[in-house]
Coordinates of C-alpha atoms in Angstrom, one line a residue:
Chain A
M1 CA 0.0 0.0 0.0
K2 CA 1.4 3.4 -1.0
S3 CA 0.3 6.6 0.7
D4 CA -1.9 8.7 -1.6
R5 CA 0.0 11.9 -0.9
S6 CA 3.3 10.7 -2.2
V7 CA 1.6 9.2 -5.3
V8 CA -0.1 12.6 -6.0
A9 CA 3.3 14.3 -5.5
A10 CA 4.8 11.9 -8.0
Y11 CA 2.3 12.9 -10.7
V12 CA 2.7 16.6 -9.9
V13 CA 6.5 16.3 -10.3
L14 CA 6.5 13.9 -13.3
T15 CA 4.0 15.7 -15.5
P16 CA 5.9 19.0 -16.1
L17 CA 9.2 17.1 -16.4
A18 CA 7.6 14.9 -19.1
L19 CA 6.4 17.9 -21.0
L20 CA 9.8 19.5 -20.8
M21 CA 11.3 16.2 -22.1
L22 CA 9.0 16.4 -25.1
V23 CA 10.0 19.9 -26.1
P24 CA 12.9 18.9 -28.5
L25 CA 10.6 16.3 -30.2
L26 CA 7.8 18.8 -30.7
F27 CA 10.3 21.4 -31.8
M28 CA 11.6 19.0 -34.5
F29 CA 8.1 18.3 -35.7
T30 CA 6.9 21.9 -35.8
T31 CA 10.1 23.2 -37.4
S32 CA 9.9 20.5 -40.1
V33 CA 6.6 21.9 -41.3
K34 CA 7.3 25.6 -41.0
A35 CA 7.8 28.0 -43.9
L36 CA 10.7 30.4 -44.0
G37 CA 8.6 33.3 -42.7
D38 CA 7.8 31.5 -39.5
I39 CA 11.4 30.6 -38.9
L40 CA 12.8 34.1 -39.4
S41 CA 10.7 35.6 -36.7
L42 CA 12.0 36.6 -33.2
D43 CA 8.7 35.3 -31.7
F44 CA 8.6 31.6 -31.5
R45 CA 5.4 29.9 -32.7
W46 CA 4.5 26.3 -31.9
I47 CA 1.7 26.2 -34.6
P48 CA 3.0 27.2 -38.0
R49 CA 1.0 29.9 -39.8
R50 CA 1.1 27.6 -42.9
F51 CA 2.0 23.9 -42.9
A52 CA 4.8 23.7 -45.4
W53 CA 4.6 20.0 -46.3
E54 CA 6.7 20.6 -49.3
N55 CA 9.8 20.6 -47.0
F56 CA 9.7 16.8 -47.1
Q57 CA 9.6 16.9 -50.9
R58 CA 12.7 19.2 -50.7
V59 CA 14.6 16.7 -48.6
V60 CA 14.3 14.0 -51.2
E61 CA 15.4 16.6 -53.8
V62 CA 18.6 17.7 -52.0
M63 CA 19.7 14.3 -50.6
P64 CA 19.6 10.8 -52.0
F65 CA 17.3 9.7 -49.2
A66 CA 16.3 6.3 -50.7
R67 CA 19.9 5.3 -51.2
Y68 CA 20.8 6.3 -47.6
L69 CA 17.8 4.4 -46.3
Y70 CA 18.8 1.3 -48.3
N71 CA 22.4 1.6 -47.0
T72 CA 21.3 2.0 -43.4
A73 CA 18.7 -0.8 -43.5
S74 CA 21.1 -3.2 -45.1
I75 CA 23.9 -2.4 -42.6
V76 CA 21.5 -2.9 -39.7
V77 CA 20.2 -6.2 -41.0
M78 CA 23.7 -7.5 -42.0
T79 CA 25.2 -6.6 -38.7
F80 CA 22.5 -8.3 -36.7
L81 CA 22.5 -11.5 -38.8
V82 CA 26.3 -11.9 -38.5
Q83 CA 26.1 -11.0 -34.8
S84 CA 23.4 -13.5 -34.1
V85 CA 25.6 -16.3 -35.5
T86 CA 28.8 -15.2 -33.7
I87 CA 27.1 -14.6 -30.4
S88 CA 25.0 -17.8 -30.3
L89 CA 28.0 -20.0 -31.1
A90 CA 30.2 -18.2 -28.4
A91 CA 27.4 -18.1 -25.9
Y92 CA 26.8 -21.9 -26.3
A93 CA 30.5 -22.6 -25.6
F94 CA 30.4 -20.3 -22.5
A95 CA 27.1 -21.7 -21.3
R96 CA 27.5 -25.4 -21.9
L97 CA 31.1 -26.5 -22.7
R98 CA 34.0 -27.0 -20.3
F99 CA 37.5 -26.2 -21.7
P100 CA 40.8 -24.8 -20.4
G101 CA 40.9 -21.0 -20.6
R102 CA 37.1 -20.6 -20.7
D103 CA 36.9 -18.0 -17.9
L104 CA 39.8 -16.1 -19.3
L105 CA 38.2 -16.0 -22.7
F106 CA 34.9 -14.9 -21.3
F107 CA 36.7 -12.1 -19.4
L108 CA 38.4 -11.0 -22.7
F109 CA 34.9 -10.8 -24.2
L110 CA 33.7 -8.6 -21.3
V111 CA 36.6 -6.2 -21.6
Q112 CA 35.2 -5.3 -25.0
L113 CA 32.4 -3.5 -23.1
M114 CA 35.0 -1.2 -21.6
I115 CA 36.7 -0.4 -24.9
P116 CA 33.9 1.1 -27.1
A117 CA 34.5 1.1 -30.9
T118 CA 34.5 4.9 -30.7
S119 CA 37.7 4.9 -28.7
V120 CA 39.7 3.0 -31.3
I121 CA 38.5 4.8 -34.5
I122 CA 42.1 5.7 -35.5
P123 CA 43.6 2.2 -35.6
N124 CA 40.4 0.6 -36.9
Y125 CA 40.4 3.1 -39.7
Q126 CA 43.9 1.9 -40.6
T127 CA 42.7 -1.7 -40.6
I128 CA 39.7 -0.9 -42.8
R129 CA 41.9 0.9 -45.2
T130 CA 44.4 -2.0 -45.3
L131 CA 41.6 -4.4 -46.0
G132 CA 40.5 -2.1 -48.9
L133 CA 37.1 -1.7 -47.3
L134 CA 36.9 2.1 -47.1
N135 CA 33.6 3.5 -48.3
T136 CA 31.7 0.2 -48.2
R137 CA 28.8 -0.8 -46.0
M138 CA 30.9 -3.7 -44.8
A139 CA 33.3 -1.2 -43.2
V140 CA 30.5 0.3 -41.2
G141 CA 29.3 -3.1 -39.9
I142 CA 32.3 -5.3 -39.6
V143 CA 33.8 -3.7 -36.5
Y144 CA 30.6 -4.6 -34.6
F145 CA 30.4 -8.2 -35.8
A146 CA 31.4 -9.6 -32.4
S147 CA 29.2 -8.3 -29.5
A148 CA 30.3 -8.9 -26.0
Y149 CA 26.9 -7.7 -24.8
G150 CA 25.0 -10.1 -27.1
T151 CA 27.3 -13.0 -26.1
F152 CA 26.6 -12.3 -22.5
L153 CA 22.8 -12.0 -23.1
M154 CA 22.6 -15.2 -25.0
R155 CA 24.8 -17.1 -22.5
Q156 CA 22.4 -16.1 -19.7
A157 CA 19.4 -17.3 -21.9
F158 CA 21.0 -20.6 -22.8
R159 CA 21.9 -21.3 -19.2
A160 CA 18.2 -21.1 -18.3
I161 CA 17.3 -23.9 -20.7
P162 CA 17.3 -27.4 -19.1
R163 CA 20.0 -29.7 -20.5
D164 CA 17.6 -32.6 -20.9
L165 CA 16.1 -31.0 -24.0
E166 CA 19.5 -30.9 -25.7
D167 CA 20.3 -34.5 -24.7
T168 CA 17.2 -35.7 -26.4
A169 CA 18.1 -33.9 -29.5
R170 CA 21.6 -35.3 -29.4
I171 CA 20.3 -38.8 -29.1
D172 CA 18.3 -38.1 -32.3
G173 CA 21.7 -37.3 -33.9
C174 CA 21.9 -33.5 -33.7
N175 CA 25.4 -32.0 -33.3
G176 CA 26.3 -28.8 -31.5
P177 CA 25.4 -26.2 -34.2
R178 CA 22.2 -28.0 -35.0
V179 CA 21.3 -28.2 -31.3
I180 CA 21.8 -24.4 -31.1
R181 CA 19.7 -23.7 -34.2
H182 CA 16.9 -26.2 -33.6
V183 CA 16.7 -26.5 -29.8
L184 CA 18.2 -23.5 -28.0
L185 CA 17.5 -20.6 -30.3
P186 CA 13.7 -21.3 -30.7
L187 CA 13.5 -21.4 -26.9
T188 CA 15.5 -18.2 -26.4
K189 CA 13.8 -16.2 -29.1
P190 CA 12.8 -13.4 -26.7
S191 CA 16.4 -12.8 -25.8
L192 CA 17.5 -12.8 -29.4
I193 CA 14.7 -10.4 -30.2
A194 CA 15.7 -8.1 -27.3
F195 CA 19.2 -8.1 -28.7
A196 CA 17.8 -7.3 -32.2
F197 CA 16.1 -4.2 -30.8
V198 CA 19.2 -3.0 -29.0
S199 CA 21.6 -3.8 -31.9
G200 CA 19.2 -2.4 -34.5
T201 CA 18.7 0.9 -32.6
F202 CA 22.4 1.3 -32.1
H203 CA 23.3 0.8 -35.7
W204 CA 20.4 2.8 -37.1
N205 CA 21.5 5.7 -35.0
N206 CA 25.3 5.2 -35.2
F207 CA 27.0 8.2 -36.6
F208 CA 30.7 8.9 -36.0
W209 CA 32.2 5.6 -37.3
P210 CA 30.1 5.6 -40.5
L211 CA 31.0 9.2 -41.0
L212 CA 34.7 8.4 -41.0
V213 CA 34.7 5.3 -43.2
T214 CA 32.3 6.5 -45.9
D215 CA 32.7 9.4 -48.3
T216 CA 30.2 8.9 -51.1
V217 CA 26.5 8.1 -51.5
R218 CA 27.5 4.5 -52.1
A219 CA 27.9 3.6 -48.4
R220 CA 26.7 6.6 -46.4
T221 CA 24.0 6.1 -43.8
L222 CA 21.0 8.3 -43.0
T223 CA 22.7 10.0 -40.0
V224 CA 25.7 10.8 -42.1
G225 CA 23.5 12.2 -44.8
L226 CA 21.8 14.4 -42.3
A227 CA 25.1 15.9 -41.2
M228 CA 26.1 16.4 -44.9
L229 CA 22.8 18.3 -45.4
T230 CA 23.7 21.1 -43.1
Q231 CA 27.2 21.3 -44.4
A232 CA 25.8 21.7 -47.9
T233 CA 23.2 24.2 -46.9
E234 CA 24.4 26.3 -44.1
S235 CA 22.0 29.2 -44.3
T236 CA 19.2 29.7 -41.7
P237 CA 16.3 28.9 -44.0
E238 CA 17.5 25.4 -44.4
I239 CA 16.7 24.7 -40.8
T240 CA 13.3 23.6 -41.9
I241 CA 14.7 21.2 -44.5
T242 CA 17.1 19.8 -41.9
M243 CA 14.4 19.2 -39.4
A244 CA 12.2 17.6 -42.1
A245 CA 15.1 15.2 -42.8
A246 CA 15.6 14.6 -39.1
V247 CA 11.9 13.6 -38.9
M248 CA 12.3 11.3 -41.8
I249 CA 15.4 9.5 -40.5
T250 CA 14.0 9.2 -37.0
A251 CA 10.5 8.1 -38.2
P252 CA 11.1 4.4 -39.0
L253 CA 12.6 3.5 -35.7
F254 CA 10.2 5.8 -33.8
I255 CA 7.1 4.3 -35.3
L256 CA 8.5 0.8 -34.5
F257 CA 9.1 2.1 -30.9
L258 CA 5.5 3.4 -30.6
V259 CA 4.1 0.2 -31.9
F260 CA 6.3 -2.1 -29.8
Q261 CA 6.8 0.1 -26.7
K262 CA 6.7 -2.7 -24.2
P263 CA 9.1 -5.1 -25.8
F264 CA 11.4 -2.3 -26.9
I265 CA 11.6 -0.9 -23.3
Q266 CA 12.0 -4.3 -21.8
S267 CA 14.9 -5.0 -24.2
F268 CA 16.7 -1.9 -23.1
A269 CA 15.9 -2.5 -19.5
G270 CA 17.5 -5.9 -19.7
A271 CA 20.5 -4.3 -21.3
G272 CA 23.3 -4.2 -18.8
A273 CA 25.1 -2.2 -21.5
L274 CA 24.1 -0.5 -24.7
K275 CA 26.8 -1.8 -27.0
G276 CA 25.4 -3.1 -30.2
Chain B
M1 CA 45.8 -32.8 -28.4
H2 CA 42.8 -34.6 -29.8
L3 CA 40.6 -32.8 -32.3
K4 CA 37.7 -33.3 -29.9
Q5 CA 39.4 -31.2 -27.3
L6 CA 39.7 -28.4 -29.8
R7 CA 35.9 -28.4 -30.5
P8 CA 34.8 -25.9 -27.8
Y9 CA 37.2 -23.3 -29.1
L10 CA 35.7 -23.6 -32.6
Y11 CA 32.5 -22.2 -31.2
V12 CA 34.3 -19.1 -29.8
V13 CA 36.5 -18.5 -32.8
P14 CA 34.1 -16.6 -35.1
A15 CA 33.3 -14.0 -32.4
F16 CA 36.8 -14.0 -31.2
I17 CA 38.3 -13.1 -34.6
F18 CA 36.2 -10.0 -34.8
L19 CA 36.8 -9.2 -31.2
F20 CA 40.5 -9.5 -31.7
F21 CA 40.8 -7.6 -34.9
F22 CA 38.6 -4.7 -34.0
T23 CA 39.1 -4.3 -30.2
Y24 CA 42.4 -5.9 -29.0
Y25 CA 44.5 -5.5 -32.0
P26 CA 43.6 -1.8 -32.5
A27 CA 44.3 -1.1 -28.8
G28 CA 47.7 -2.7 -29.1
F29 CA 48.3 -1.0 -32.5
A30 CA 47.5 2.4 -31.1
M31 CA 50.0 1.8 -28.2
V32 CA 52.8 0.8 -30.6
R33 CA 52.1 3.6 -33.1
S34 CA 52.0 6.2 -30.3
L35 CA 55.8 5.6 -30.1
F36 CA 56.3 6.8 -33.7
H37 CA 56.2 10.0 -35.5
W38 CA 53.7 9.5 -38.2
N39 CA 52.4 12.7 -39.7
T40 CA 52.6 14.9 -42.8
S41 CA 56.3 15.3 -42.5
N42 CA 56.9 11.6 -41.6
I43 CA 54.9 9.7 -44.1
Q44 CA 56.7 6.5 -43.1
P45 CA 56.4 6.0 -39.3
A46 CA 59.7 7.0 -37.6
F47 CA 60.5 5.8 -34.1
A48 CA 60.1 8.6 -31.6
G49 CA 60.1 7.0 -28.1
L50 CA 57.8 8.9 -25.8
H51 CA 58.1 12.1 -27.8
N52 CA 54.4 12.2 -28.8
Y53 CA 53.4 11.9 -25.1
Q54 CA 55.9 14.6 -24.1
Q55 CA 54.6 16.9 -26.7
L56 CA 51.0 16.3 -25.5
L57 CA 51.9 16.9 -21.9
Q58 CA 53.4 20.2 -22.8
S59 CA 50.6 21.4 -25.0
R60 CA 48.0 23.7 -23.5
R61 CA 45.4 22.5 -25.9
F62 CA 45.8 18.9 -24.6
W63 CA 45.2 20.0 -21.0
Q64 CA 42.2 22.1 -22.1
V65 CA 40.8 19.0 -23.7
V66 CA 41.4 17.0 -20.5
T67 CA 39.8 19.6 -18.4
N68 CA 36.8 19.8 -20.8
T69 CA 36.4 16.1 -20.8
V70 CA 36.6 15.8 -17.0
I71 CA 34.0 18.7 -16.5
Y72 CA 31.8 17.1 -19.2
S73 CA 32.0 13.6 -17.7
L74 CA 31.5 14.6 -14.1
S75 CA 28.6 16.8 -14.7
F76 CA 27.0 14.4 -17.2
I77 CA 27.4 11.4 -14.9
L78 CA 26.2 13.1 -11.7
V79 CA 23.3 15.0 -13.2
S80 CA 22.0 12.2 -15.5
T81 CA 22.2 9.4 -13.0
A82 CA 20.7 11.6 -10.2
I83 CA 17.7 12.7 -12.3
A84 CA 17.4 9.1 -13.6
L85 CA 17.2 7.7 -10.1
F86 CA 14.7 10.5 -9.1
L87 CA 12.5 9.8 -12.1
A88 CA 12.6 6.0 -11.5
V89 CA 11.6 6.4 -7.8
Q90 CA 8.7 8.6 -8.8
I91 CA 7.5 6.4 -11.7
N92 CA 7.8 3.4 -9.4
K93 CA 5.1 5.0 -7.2
V94 CA 2.5 5.7 -9.8
K95 CA -0.1 3.0 -10.8
R96 CA -1.6 4.6 -13.9
L97 CA 0.4 6.3 -16.7
G98 CA 3.5 4.5 -15.6
S99 CA 4.3 3.2 -19.0
F100 CA 3.4 6.6 -20.6
Y101 CA 6.0 8.3 -18.4
K102 CA 8.5 5.6 -19.1
S103 CA 8.1 6.1 -22.9
V104 CA 8.2 9.9 -22.7
F105 CA 11.5 9.9 -20.7
F106 CA 13.0 7.0 -22.7
Y107 CA 12.3 8.2 -26.3
P108 CA 15.5 10.2 -26.7
T109 CA 17.3 6.9 -26.7
M110 CA 15.6 6.2 -30.0
I111 CA 16.6 9.5 -31.6
P112 CA 20.0 9.4 -33.3
M113 CA 22.5 11.7 -31.5
A114 CA 23.2 13.3 -34.8
A115 CA 19.6 14.3 -35.1
A116 CA 19.3 15.3 -31.5
A117 CA 22.3 17.5 -31.9
M118 CA 20.7 19.3 -34.9
I119 CA 17.5 19.8 -32.9
W120 CA 19.3 21.3 -29.9
M121 CA 21.6 23.4 -32.2
F122 CA 18.5 25.1 -33.7
M123 CA 16.8 25.5 -30.3
Y124 CA 20.0 27.2 -29.1
L125 CA 20.1 29.7 -32.1
P126 CA 20.8 33.2 -30.7
D127 CA 18.0 35.1 -32.5
Y128 CA 15.5 32.5 -33.9
G129 CA 16.1 29.8 -31.4
L130 CA 13.3 28.5 -29.1
I131 CA 15.2 28.9 -25.8
N132 CA 16.1 32.5 -26.3
A133 CA 12.6 33.3 -27.5
Y134 CA 11.3 32.1 -24.1
L135 CA 14.1 33.9 -22.2
R136 CA 13.0 37.1 -24.0
R137 CA 9.4 36.5 -23.1
L138 CA 10.4 36.3 -19.5
G139 CA 12.3 39.5 -19.9
L140 CA 15.7 37.9 -19.6
E141 CA 18.8 38.5 -21.7
S142 CA 19.4 36.3 -24.7
V143 CA 22.3 33.8 -24.2
N144 CA 24.8 32.9 -26.9
W145 CA 24.5 29.2 -26.1
L146 CA 27.0 27.7 -28.5
N147 CA 29.2 30.7 -29.3
D148 CA 30.2 31.8 -25.8
R149 CA 33.2 29.9 -24.6
H150 CA 32.1 30.0 -21.0
I151 CA 28.7 28.5 -21.8
A152 CA 29.1 26.2 -24.8
L153 CA 30.4 23.2 -22.8
F154 CA 27.3 23.5 -20.5
S155 CA 25.1 23.6 -23.6
V156 CA 26.6 20.4 -25.2
T157 CA 26.4 18.7 -21.8
M158 CA 22.7 19.4 -21.6
V159 CA 22.2 17.4 -24.9
G160 CA 24.0 14.4 -23.5
I161 CA 22.0 14.5 -20.3
W162 CA 18.7 14.8 -22.2
K163 CA 19.7 11.9 -24.5
Y164 CA 20.8 9.4 -21.8
T165 CA 18.8 10.1 -18.6
G166 CA 15.8 8.1 -19.8
Y167 CA 17.9 5.1 -20.5
Y168 CA 19.5 5.2 -17.1
M169 CA 16.0 5.7 -15.5
L170 CA 14.9 2.5 -17.2
L171 CA 17.9 0.6 -15.8
F172 CA 17.1 2.0 -12.3
L173 CA 13.4 1.0 -12.7
A174 CA 14.5 -2.6 -13.6
G175 CA 16.1 -2.7 -10.2
L176 CA 13.4 -0.9 -8.2
T177 CA 10.6 -3.2 -9.4
N178 CA 12.5 -6.1 -7.9
V179 CA 12.5 -4.5 -4.4
P180 CA 9.8 -6.4 -2.6
E181 CA 6.8 -4.3 -1.6
E182 CA 6.3 -6.2 1.7
L183 CA 9.8 -4.9 2.7
M184 CA 8.7 -1.4 2.0
D185 CA 5.4 -1.8 3.9
A186 CA 7.2 -3.3 6.9
A187 CA 9.6 -0.4 6.9
K188 CA 6.7 2.0 6.7
I189 CA 4.9 0.3 9.7
E190 CA 8.2 0.6 11.6
G191 CA 8.0 4.3 10.9
A192 CA 10.7 4.8 8.3
N193 CA 10.1 7.9 6.2
G194 CA 10.4 8.1 2.4
R195 CA 14.0 9.2 2.4
Q196 CA 15.0 6.5 4.9
R197 CA 13.3 3.9 2.8
L198 CA 15.2 5.1 -0.3
F199 CA 18.6 5.3 1.2
K200 CA 18.4 2.4 3.7
I201 CA 16.4 -0.1 1.7
S202 CA 16.0 0.6 -2.0
L203 CA 19.5 1.9 -2.8
P204 CA 21.4 -0.8 -1.0
L205 CA 19.2 -3.5 -2.7
I206 CA 19.7 -2.0 -6.2
S207 CA 23.4 -1.2 -5.6
S208 CA 24.4 -3.6 -8.3
H209 CA 22.2 -1.7 -10.8
L210 CA 23.6 1.6 -9.5
F211 CA 27.1 0.3 -10.0
F212 CA 26.6 -0.8 -13.6
I213 CA 24.7 2.3 -14.5
L214 CA 27.7 4.3 -13.2
I215 CA 30.0 2.3 -15.4
I216 CA 27.8 2.7 -18.5
A217 CA 27.5 6.4 -17.8
I218 CA 31.3 6.7 -17.5
I219 CA 31.8 5.0 -20.9
N220 CA 29.0 7.1 -22.5
A221 CA 30.6 10.3 -21.2
L222 CA 34.1 9.5 -22.4
E223 CA 32.9 8.4 -25.9
A224 CA 30.8 11.5 -26.5
V225 CA 31.6 13.0 -29.9
D226 CA 28.6 13.2 -32.2
Q227 CA 27.1 16.3 -30.7
I228 CA 30.5 18.0 -30.7
Y229 CA 31.1 17.3 -34.3
I230 CA 27.7 18.6 -35.3
M231 CA 27.2 21.5 -32.9
T232 CA 30.6 23.1 -32.2
Q233 CA 33.5 21.3 -33.9
G234 CA 35.2 21.7 -30.5
G235 CA 34.9 25.5 -30.4
P236 CA 34.6 28.3 -29.6
S237 CA 38.3 28.6 -28.8
N238 CA 38.5 24.9 -28.0
S239 CA 36.1 25.1 -25.1
T240 CA 34.0 22.1 -26.1
N241 CA 36.7 19.9 -27.4
L242 CA 36.4 16.4 -25.8
I243 CA 38.9 13.6 -26.0
V244 CA 37.3 11.6 -28.9
Y245 CA 36.9 14.7 -31.0
F246 CA 40.5 15.7 -30.2
I247 CA 41.6 12.2 -31.4
Y248 CA 39.6 12.8 -34.6
Q249 CA 41.1 16.2 -35.1
N250 CA 44.6 15.0 -34.7
G251 CA 44.1 12.0 -36.9
F252 CA 41.8 13.2 -39.6
R253 CA 42.3 17.0 -39.6
F254 CA 46.0 17.4 -38.8
W255 CA 46.9 14.0 -40.2
D256 CA 49.1 13.3 -37.1
M257 CA 48.5 9.6 -36.5
G258 CA 51.3 9.4 -33.9
T259 CA 49.6 12.0 -31.6
A260 CA 46.2 10.5 -32.4
S261 CA 47.5 7.1 -31.4
A262 CA 49.0 8.4 -28.2
L263 CA 45.6 10.0 -27.3
T264 CA 43.8 6.8 -28.1
S265 CA 46.2 4.9 -25.8
L266 CA 45.6 7.4 -23.0
L267 CA 41.8 7.0 -23.5
I268 CA 41.9 3.2 -23.4
V269 CA 44.2 3.2 -20.3
T270 CA 41.9 5.7 -18.6
L271 CA 38.8 3.6 -19.4
L272 CA 40.3 0.4 -18.2
L273 CA 41.8 2.0 -15.1
V274 CA 38.7 3.8 -14.0
V275 CA 36.5 0.7 -14.5
S276 CA 38.9 -1.7 -12.7
V277 CA 39.4 0.7 -9.8
L278 CA 35.6 0.9 -9.5
F279 CA 35.3 -2.9 -9.7
T280 CA 38.0 -3.5 -7.0
T281 CA 36.6 -0.8 -4.6
L282 CA 32.9 -0.3 -5.0
G283 CA 32.3 -3.6 -6.9
K284 CA 33.0 -5.7 -3.9
K285 CA 30.5 -3.8 -1.7
V286 CA 27.7 -4.2 -4.2
Y287 CA 24.8 -6.4 -3.3
Y288 CA 24.0 -9.1 -5.9
E289 CA 20.9 -11.1 -5.9
V290 CA 21.1 -14.9 -6.6

C-alpha cells in the first residue's frame, strides 16, 4: 500500500518534467513543417502559420534519401545477422562446454564493453583501409560483428534452458550447431529479439564511425546524410529542411518504438550495457 | 591434443576473430604507433620513443581537452544518474500512466544523437532559437549558447543529459521493481520515512544496478563525440573539445596519426583504469541477488 499523498506528489513532479522532455521532439516536428517566414521571426510559434509539407519533398530533392535508407537498413540487417551467428556460437560454448581457458576468454569478451568502438577509431580506420574496405557498407558493420553484450545476453538465456532437451536432440543425432539452431534458439527467441532491438537501434543511430569510413553516396548512412545536409546548406532557411530530414530518418525507428513500446523498453531494461 | 578437445574453441573462434581484430589489435596497435612520429612530415612512421606523449603533456590544448572532458564527464554522470534515479523512484510510485511516463522519458534513446544535436543546435540559435525566445518573453537576456566559450560546454552537456537520462532511468526501474513491496510496507509500519526507505532499503538493494549504470555512464561520457562534431566542432576557442573529438582532429584534420594514437592509448588506459578501480573498490560492496 502506498500513501496517496506521495503518489499525487509523483504525478505533480513527473508531468511537467515529461512535458519538458518532449520539447525537443515537438520542436523538431513543428520546425519540419514551417515555412521560411515562420522561422525568421523573433517570436517563436508552436503552430506554423502555414503547414509547409513541401519541406519533405525538398529533402528528397537535396539528398539521396532512398539510397541512404537502403544503406542503413542493409547495414542494420547484415550486422544483426552476423552478430546472431557469432554470439550464439560463443554463448553456447560459454554456457555449456568446459574447456581450459574458458573463464579467461569470457573475461576477454567482457573487456570489450569497456573499450567502445568509438575509442579505437584511428587504428580501426587503418585496418579498414588496409583491407580495402573504405567507403563500403561492410566497413560500417564489420567492427561490430562480435558483440560482448550479445554474447553475455545469450549465454544467460542458454543457461536457463534445461539440458535434458539438448540431450534428447543429441540422441536423435543432432550435433552442436544444430542443437543451437533447432533447440536452443527457438527457446530463447525473446532474448534474441531483445538483442535485435538494442543492436538495430544502435546501428540505425550510429554516426561517427560511418562518417569516418564512408565518403560517397555509395555507403553513407542516414545519420551521415543528415550531417552532410547542413554542411551543404548552411543558411538559416535550411533549418526547416534539416528538421524535415531529421523527422524522416527518425520516423522508421520511432514508429517501431511506438508500436512495440513494451518489448522495446524491456529489451533496453534488460541491457546491462548498450553496446550493439 | 585430440581434435575433440579443440571443438569448444571452434564455437568461440568466429566471435573472437572480430573481437581480436577490432578491439584488442587496435588497442595494441595504437599503443605501438604512439611511439612513432607518423604525420605529414613523416609519411613513413619513424620511431620517436615517448616524444608524442611529451609533446602532448606540454601542450595547453591537450590540458584544455582533458579539463573539458573531466568537466563534461563529471557533470554528465552526476546529473543524468541523479535525475534518472529520481524519475525512477517517482515512476515506481504511480499506478496509472507509468508506461506513458516511461516512454516519454525513454524516447531520446531512439533518436540518433546526430539528429538530437541538430534539434538542440537550432533550439540554441541566438535570434531565432526556441530557448532565447522564451528567455526574452520572461524579460531575460538572450544567451549565446554555443558561441560563448564560457557557456558552450554546458550547452553540449545538456544534450548528453537529455539523451541518456531516460535510458539510465529504465535501468534503475528494472532494479526498483525487484525490491519487494512487503519490505517497504514493513519499513513503513516501523516508521521509516520516504528518504530513509530510499537510502536504507531501495538503494542498497539496487546497488548492483547503480554500479553498472555508473560504469555505463562513464563510458557514454568518455565516448561522447557526435554532438561535438555537429554543434561546435570543438569550439569556440577549444572550449567544447572532448577527448574523442580531439583524437579525430589530430588523426583526420591534422593527419598526425602518432599523436592521435598516443591520445587513443591514453583514453583506453583511462577507461580500463577507472573501471577496474571501481570494480575493486565499489564492486566488492555491491549487493548481488542470486
